[in-house]
XYZ file of N, CA and C in Angstrom:
537
model
N -4.041 -11.088 18.934
C -4.634 -9.954 19.958
C -4.832 -10.915 21.401
N -4.427 -10.382 22.724
C -4.525 -11.203 23.632
C -5.486 -10.383 24.558
N -6.189 -11.115 24.751
C -7.487 -10.406 25.852
C -7.580 -11.078 26.956
N -7.531 -10.915 28.203
C -8.183 -11.541 29.325
C -7.362 -13.014 29.624
N -5.723 -12.932 29.404
C -5.363 -14.168 29.143
C -5.720 -15.363 28.009
N -6.080 -14.409 27.331
C -6.881 -15.362 26.106
C -6.340 -15.161 24.484
N -5.394 -15.989 23.748
C -5.010 -15.475 22.713
C -6.465 -15.408 21.338
N -6.774 -14.566 20.966
C -7.831 -14.330 19.878
C -7.190 -14.331 18.813
N -7.358 -15.136 17.534
C -6.575 -15.071 16.177
C -7.820 -13.834 15.620
N -7.152 -12.737 15.136
C -7.867 -11.670 14.295
C -7.765 -12.121 12.582
N -9.206 -11.996 11.544
C -9.154 -12.019 10.561
C -8.259 -11.460 9.559
N -7.199 -11.998 8.739
C -6.831 -11.284 7.738
C -7.811 -10.938 6.917
N -8.734 -11.981 6.156
C -9.477 -11.641 5.286
C -10.482 -10.585 5.446
N -11.242 -10.485 6.686
C -11.666 -9.096 6.743
C -10.944 -7.891 6.292
N -9.173 -7.804 7.068
C -8.908 -6.656 6.324
C -8.778 -6.537 4.758
N -8.376 -8.197 4.226
C -8.013 -8.154 2.737
C -9.466 -7.671 2.159
N -10.633 -8.087 2.498
C -12.065 -7.759 1.900
C -12.587 -5.923 1.836
N -12.166 -5.976 3.192
C -13.322 -4.498 4.102
C -12.408 -3.380 4.164
N -10.738 -2.907 4.007
C -10.556 -2.073 4.452
C -9.935 -1.519 2.991
N -10.490 -1.939 2.057
C -10.543 -0.973 0.320
C -10.352 0.731 0.446
N -11.689 0.787 1.217
C -11.981 2.516 1.155
C -11.102 3.127 2.203
N -10.043 2.607 2.784
C -9.208 3.466 3.669
C -7.868 3.048 3.324
N -7.503 2.981 1.799
C -6.485 2.565 0.646
C -5.993 1.399 0.828
N -6.460 0.662 1.186
C -5.585 -0.514 1.418
C -6.210 -1.616 -0.206
N -5.287 -2.603 -0.614
C -5.444 -2.888 -1.882
C -5.818 -4.352 -1.809
N -6.505 -4.864 -0.575
C -6.955 -6.341 -0.858
C -5.329 -7.722 -0.913
N -5.495 -8.259 -1.716
C -4.172 -9.045 -1.963
C -2.998 -8.312 -2.615
N -3.895 -7.160 -3.280
C -2.539 -6.455 -3.777
C -1.666 -5.626 -2.910
N -1.758 -5.412 -1.406
C -1.068 -4.832 -0.510
C -1.503 -3.848 0.085
N -1.569 -3.277 0.876
C -2.092 -2.219 1.789
C -0.756 -1.617 2.803
N -1.254 -0.960 4.009
C -0.519 -0.365 5.168
C -0.932 -0.896 6.084
N -0.162 -1.006 7.198
C -1.023 -1.992 8.518
C -1.501 -0.350 9.378
N -1.458 0.876 9.656
C -1.914 1.708 9.663
C -3.507 2.149 9.417
N -3.286 1.756 7.851
C -4.887 1.821 6.942
C -6.031 0.427 8.239
N -5.027 -0.393 7.945
C -6.041 -1.341 8.748
C -6.524 -1.016 10.227
N -5.632 -0.914 10.826
C -5.535 -0.337 11.891
C -6.940 1.059 11.770
N -6.660 1.930 10.961
C -8.085 3.190 10.918
C -9.070 2.105 10.875
N -9.014 0.938 9.907
C -10.380 0.512 9.201
C -10.954 -0.142 10.608
N -10.255 -0.698 11.182
C -11.102 -1.462 12.831
C -11.282 -0.711 13.299
N -10.703 0.794 13.716
C -10.911 1.587 14.870
C -12.323 2.629 14.603
N -12.635 2.410 12.606
C -13.851 2.886 12.242
C -14.939 2.260 12.221
N -14.365 1.139 12.208
C -15.562 0.022 12.039
C -15.941 -0.775 13.073
N -15.547 0.012 14.329
C -15.868 -0.764 15.913
C -15.447 -2.136 15.741
N -14.420 -2.553 14.985
C -13.831 -3.958 15.597
C -13.121 -4.791 13.978
N -12.844 -5.866 14.609
C -12.463 -6.945 13.488
C -13.157 -8.330 13.929
N -13.577 -9.117 12.716
C -13.579 -10.376 13.298
C -12.446 -11.240 13.492
N -13.040 -12.433 14.008
C -11.915 -13.356 14.228
C -11.859 -14.249 12.995
N -10.572 -14.802 13.034
C -10.455 -15.737 11.991
C -11.227 -17.098 12.204
N -11.476 -17.836 13.321
C -12.831 -18.329 12.811
C -13.912 -18.187 11.877
N -14.547 -16.853 12.472
C -15.717 -16.427 11.330
C -15.221 -16.101 10.480
N -14.079 -15.995 10.001
C -14.339 -15.144 8.792
C -12.486 -15.210 7.786
N -12.746 -16.871 7.760
C -11.396 -17.455 7.461
C -10.133 -16.613 6.251
N -9.383 -16.736 6.232
C -8.137 -16.571 5.463
C -8.815 -17.381 3.868
N -9.005 -16.658 2.801
C -9.217 -17.656 1.741
C -8.313 -17.093 0.491
N -7.211 -16.283 0.774
C -6.355 -16.000 -0.163
C -6.713 -15.353 -1.437
N -7.640 -14.459 -1.346
C -8.256 -13.871 -2.667
C -8.835 -12.985 -2.078
N -8.921 -12.040 -3.045
C -9.770 -10.770 -2.856
C -11.702 -11.393 -2.948
N -12.608 -10.758 -1.802
C -14.004 -11.001 -2.293
C -14.996 -9.764 -1.535
N -16.632 -9.961 -1.922
C -17.057 -9.018 -0.993
C -16.481 -8.553 0.410
N -16.821 -7.782 0.843
C -16.632 -7.748 2.617
C -17.889 -8.123 3.500
N -17.434 -9.200 4.404
C -18.508 -10.024 5.223
C -18.413 -9.572 6.213
N -17.782 -8.540 7.019
C -18.008 -8.206 8.114
C -19.262 -8.169 8.619
N -19.134 -8.925 9.978
C -20.446 -9.168 11.186
C -20.295 -8.694 12.634
N -20.495 -7.438 13.052
C -20.494 -6.894 14.203
C -20.387 -8.289 15.247
N -21.415 -9.080 15.364
C -21.605 -10.245 16.234
C -20.454 -10.757 15.983
N -19.113 -11.040 15.413
C -18.257 -11.831 15.567
C -17.045 -10.866 15.772
N -16.876 -9.824 16.579
C -15.934 -9.070 16.712
C -14.918 -10.126 17.560
N -13.554 -9.784 17.054
C -12.568 -10.352 17.914
C -11.650 -9.120 19.003
N -11.549 -7.919 18.761
C -11.172 -7.401 19.095
C -11.689 -5.687 18.629
N -11.411 -4.512 18.907
C -11.433 -3.487 18.660
C -10.019 -2.660 19.006
N -10.021 -1.377 18.581
C -8.523 -0.717 18.740
C -9.368 1.008 18.963
N -8.458 1.871 19.683
C -8.959 3.179 20.214
C -7.815 3.899 19.225
N -7.074 3.185 18.580
C -6.135 3.865 17.932
C -4.578 3.161 17.406
N -3.638 3.598 17.297
C -2.120 2.958 16.962
C -1.213 4.088 17.071
N -0.066 3.426 17.544
C 1.340 3.928 17.857
C 2.391 3.645 16.616
N 2.716 4.594 16.131
C 4.058 4.544 15.224
C 5.162 4.569 15.742
N 5.742 3.839 15.373
C 7.318 3.478 15.955
C 7.831 4.492 15.386
N 9.439 5.108 16.085
C 9.879 6.217 15.628
C 10.860 5.123 14.214
N 10.737 5.782 12.979
C 11.061 4.797 11.712
C 12.490 5.017 11.784
N 12.860 3.512 11.372
C 14.440 3.066 11.274
C 15.054 3.130 12.318
N 14.117 3.090 13.270
C 15.376 2.968 15.243
C 14.743 1.454 15.606
N 16.065 0.617 15.432
C 15.580 -0.458 16.123
C 15.379 -0.858 17.640
N 16.029 0.253 18.125
C 16.251 0.281 19.680
C 15.213 0.946 20.273
N 14.475 1.229 19.863
C 12.496 1.770 19.729
C 11.557 0.467 19.923
N 11.826 -0.148 18.555
C 11.028 -1.022 18.202
C 11.541 -2.393 19.102
N 12.353 -2.642 19.571
C 12.750 -3.630 20.752
C 11.958 -3.533 21.888
N 12.234 -1.935 22.272
C 11.260 -1.436 23.600
C 10.054 -1.873 23.512
N 9.424 -1.204 22.364
C 7.965 -1.741 21.823
C 7.606 -3.249 22.163
N 8.302 -3.874 21.558
C 8.201 -5.503 21.649
C 7.958 -6.112 22.720
N 9.087 -5.280 23.854
C 9.029 -5.958 24.985
C 8.069 -5.532 25.891
N 7.816 -4.196 25.938
C 6.818 -3.545 26.477
C 4.873 -3.750 26.163
N 5.374 -3.775 25.111
C 3.609 -3.711 24.249
C 3.550 -5.011 23.939
N 4.368 -5.615 23.050
C 3.568 -6.814 22.972
C 4.488 -6.868 21.352
N 3.461 -8.238 20.201
C 3.917 -7.756 19.113
C 3.652 -6.288 18.304
N 4.420 -6.513 17.392
C 4.393 -5.146 16.537
C 3.969 -5.289 15.163
N 3.616 -5.085 14.210
C 3.491 -4.696 13.147
C 4.838 -4.430 12.304
N 5.253 -5.192 11.579
C 6.594 -4.224 10.903
C 6.209 -4.898 8.932
N 7.163 -3.757 8.573
C 6.711 -3.563 6.903
C 8.174 -3.907 6.564
N 8.454 -5.169 5.402
C 9.549 -5.329 4.931
C 10.271 -5.739 4.162
N 11.169 -5.863 3.621
C 11.750 -6.425 2.213
C 11.648 -7.831 1.936
N 10.678 -8.044 1.431
C 10.497 -9.803 1.187
C 10.605 -10.101 -0.423
N 11.341 -9.381 -1.034
C 11.381 -9.737 -2.448
C 12.768 -10.504 -2.684
N 13.544 -10.939 -1.882
C 14.494 -11.733 -2.616
C 13.870 -13.226 -2.222
N 14.406 -14.009 -3.222
C 14.155 -15.563 -3.074
C 14.755 -16.297 -1.557
N 15.651 -15.558 -1.030
C 16.488 -16.135 0.175
C 15.287 -16.161 1.326
N 14.583 -15.096 1.228
C 13.196 -14.874 2.011
C 12.258 -15.735 1.506
N 11.678 -15.575 0.329
C 10.633 -16.460 -0.028
C 10.898 -17.942 -0.123
N 12.694 -18.717 0.024
C 12.548 -19.970 0.603
C 13.284 -20.099 1.678
N 13.188 -19.035 2.784
C 14.019 -19.239 3.864
C 13.306 -20.486 4.701
N 14.087 -21.223 5.209
C 13.925 -22.552 6.578
C 13.929 -22.785 7.775
N 15.640 -22.221 8.174
C 15.733 -22.298 9.342
C 17.068 -21.207 9.404
N 17.198 -20.613 11.020
C 18.611 -20.186 11.037
C 18.185 -18.520 11.240
N 19.671 -17.917 11.156
C 19.041 -16.062 11.522
C 19.137 -15.322 9.722
N 18.049 -15.193 9.395
C 18.289 -14.703 8.086
C 18.932 -13.140 8.021
N 19.766 -13.659 7.496
C 20.679 -12.157 7.152
C 21.262 -11.868 5.669
N 20.198 -11.374 4.717
C 20.351 -10.899 3.705
C 20.604 -9.820 3.532
N 22.208 -9.252 3.001
C 22.673 -8.420 2.774
C 22.484 -7.404 2.058
N 21.838 -8.038 0.617
C 20.757 -7.142 -0.629
C 19.447 -6.753 -0.649
N 18.839 -6.766 0.633
C 17.353 -6.773 0.524
C 17.101 -4.681 0.522
N 16.353 -4.641 1.096
C 16.032 -2.845 1.218
C 15.542 -2.742 2.403
N 16.243 -1.669 3.580
C 15.643 -1.046 3.975
C 14.469 0.309 3.634
N 14.278 0.127 2.255
C 13.278 1.049 2.506
C 11.958 0.990 1.135
N 12.687 -0.010 0.112
C 11.341 -0.564 -0.528
C 10.828 -1.795 -0.043
N 9.507 -1.871 0.626
C 9.107 -2.760 1.468
C 7.796 -2.793 1.077
N 7.921 -4.463 1.145
C 6.527 -4.898 -0.025
C 5.752 -6.022 0.750
N 6.240 -6.104 2.437
C 5.563 -7.554 2.990
C 5.260 -7.153 4.593
N 3.968 -7.571 4.764
C 3.585 -7.042 6.552
C 3.879 -8.248 6.849
N 4.316 -8.534 8.126
C 4.739 -9.255 9.120
C 4.368 -8.839 10.414
N 4.921 -9.974 11.654
C 4.327 -9.349 13.147
C 5.473 -9.754 13.744
N 6.715 -8.703 14.080
C 7.522 -8.450 15.191
C 7.278 -9.509 16.731
N 7.166 -10.783 17.193
C 6.774 -10.939 18.546
C 7.451 -11.148 19.357
N 9.003 -10.904 19.130
C 9.991 -10.827 19.893
C 11.237 -11.031 19.747
N 12.430 -11.078 20.275
C 13.486 -11.240 20.289
C 14.722 -11.721 20.736
N 15.848 -12.250 20.588
C 16.926 -12.921 21.420
C 18.322 -12.170 20.741
N 18.813 -11.450 21.774
C 20.296 -10.949 22.263
C 20.797 -12.151 22.817
N 20.997 -13.333 23.228
C 21.301 -13.825 24.133
C 22.135 -15.028 23.310
N 22.103 -15.124 21.164
C 23.088 -15.620 20.928
C 23.934 -15.137 20.687
N 25.075 -15.694 19.650
C 26.169 -15.014 18.865
C 25.346 -14.520 17.888
N 24.592 -14.440 17.221
C 24.052 -13.750 16.309
C 22.462 -13.417 16.763
N 22.118 -12.139 16.935
C 21.112 -11.573 17.682
C 19.820 -11.367 16.523
N 18.683 -11.956 16.977
C 17.869 -11.926 15.876
C 16.254 -11.362 16.383
N 15.316 -11.103 15.823
C 13.997 -10.806 15.800
C 12.997 -12.171 15.646
N 12.112 -12.456 16.332
C 11.198 -13.342 15.922
C 10.358 -13.071 15.318
N 9.774 -13.402 14.121
C 8.742 -12.621 13.294
C 7.893 -13.851 12.583
N 6.584 -13.218 12.432
C 5.882 -14.605 12.449
C 5.317 -13.815 10.965
N 5.387 -14.689 9.809
C 4.491 -14.464 8.862
C 3.499 -14.678 8.729
N 2.938 -14.312 7.387
C 1.512 -14.999 7.189
C 0.532 -16.080 6.110
N 2.134 -16.486 6.002
C 2.298 -17.492 4.729
C 1.942 -19.010 4.922
N 1.348 -19.370 6.518
C 1.185 -20.527 6.793
C 2.626 -21.155 7.802
N 1.977 -22.356 8.084
C 2.951 -23.155 9.354
C 3.850 -24.088 8.297
N 3.882 -24.065 7.349
C 5.007 -24.968 6.115
C 5.852 -23.932 5.979
N 5.852 -22.560 6.256
C 6.709 -21.841 5.280
C 7.772 -21.305 6.419
N 9.117 -21.562 6.463
C 10.126 -21.118 7.414
C 9.785 -22.033 8.668
N 10.186 -21.406 10.130
C 10.188 -22.585 11.029
C 8.518 -22.466 11.778
N 7.739 -23.048 10.581
C 6.202 -23.236 11.604
C 5.902 -21.924 10.746
N 6.366 -21.078 10.143
C 5.301 -19.636 9.745
C 6.270 -18.728 10.451
N 7.202 -19.015 11.225
C 8.084 -17.434 11.738
C 9.621 -17.795 11.068
N 10.345 -16.653 11.443
C 11.525 -16.473 10.432
C 12.422 -15.608 11.722
N 13.809 -16.334 11.634
C 14.670 -15.164 12.816
C 15.037 -14.064 11.629
N 15.031 -12.986 11.744
C 15.607 -11.565 11.443
C 16.732 -11.032 11.849
N 17.667 -10.642 11.677
C 18.729 -10.408 12.170
C 18.355 -9.135 12.593
N 18.801 -8.639 14.113
C 18.569 -7.803 14.747
C 19.951 -6.505 15.074
N 19.413 -5.536 14.669
C 20.299 -4.686 14.960
C 21.774 -4.480 13.793
N 20.863 -4.865 12.774
C 22.063 -4.849 11.555
C 21.841 -3.666 10.443
N 21.798 -2.510 11.038
C 21.373 -1.311 9.861
C 19.990 -1.515 9.815
N 18.826 -2.102 10.407
C 17.803 -1.989 9.823
C 17.636 -2.541 8.667
N 17.921 -4.255 8.554
C 17.869 -5.044 7.913
C 16.558 -5.206 6.864
N 16.656 -5.378 5.698
C 14.965 -5.209 5.559
C 14.224 -4.659 5.554
N 14.328 -3.416 6.112
C 13.130 -2.435 7.015
C 12.675 -2.817 8.007
N 13.259 -4.086 8.749
C 12.695 -4.185 10.021
C 11.962 -3.545 10.990
N 12.901 -1.933 11.260
C 12.114 -0.863 11.933
C 11.887 0.448 11.406
N 11.474 0.118 9.779
C 11.226 1.584 8.788
C 9.871 1.586 8.936
N 9.209 0.639 9.135
C 7.502 0.878 9.514
C 6.942 0.103 10.203
N 6.608 0.259 11.391
C 6.640 -0.247 12.713
C 5.532 -0.054 13.531
N 4.390 -0.667 13.733
C 3.061 0.367 14.476
C 2.455 -0.787 15.181
N 1.639 -0.579 16.314
C 0.882 -1.649 16.798
C -0.573 -0.296 17.469
N -1.229 -1.337 17.281
C -2.795 -0.431 18.009
C -2.757 -0.754 19.266
N -3.574 0.407 19.860
C -3.820 0.343 20.871
C -5.051 0.073 21.364
N -5.304 -1.000 22.657
C -6.333 -1.975 22.691
C -6.737 -1.532 23.943
């Protein structure tokens, strides 16, 4: 979250522990829109420093005094439209996207442009953050932040193929909060 030129890291664990009543399943998964609904109804989400990631389901410990951001709603980007996704990234900023991360090539990704022809554009199982894209190289790509820590991929990021028929579902289920 960027506020007044300051980057505020928000708590994934807050969502894991507290957004179940909105249809999410803690470490078992969920949808970004449901997380946005929780944040809106809850009047905020705690900072990551006040509510750190623990990689397990726990009781909700949300504390209004530690709110790092609020939202007034969210926008769903037109499904399977990579042009709309790129416009949103360029004009709004980072966009949450759901992808197919089931392939071992994704799980053990280290570097380069990820181009997995056998991943699904509709069976989505992992939420990530599309933070940018690069069309100036011979192989255009999205710059995507994963949640698996900095030892995975390129310091926690992956370059995913851009304009390859919505590869891995990058543009199937994309949304961003209104702040």
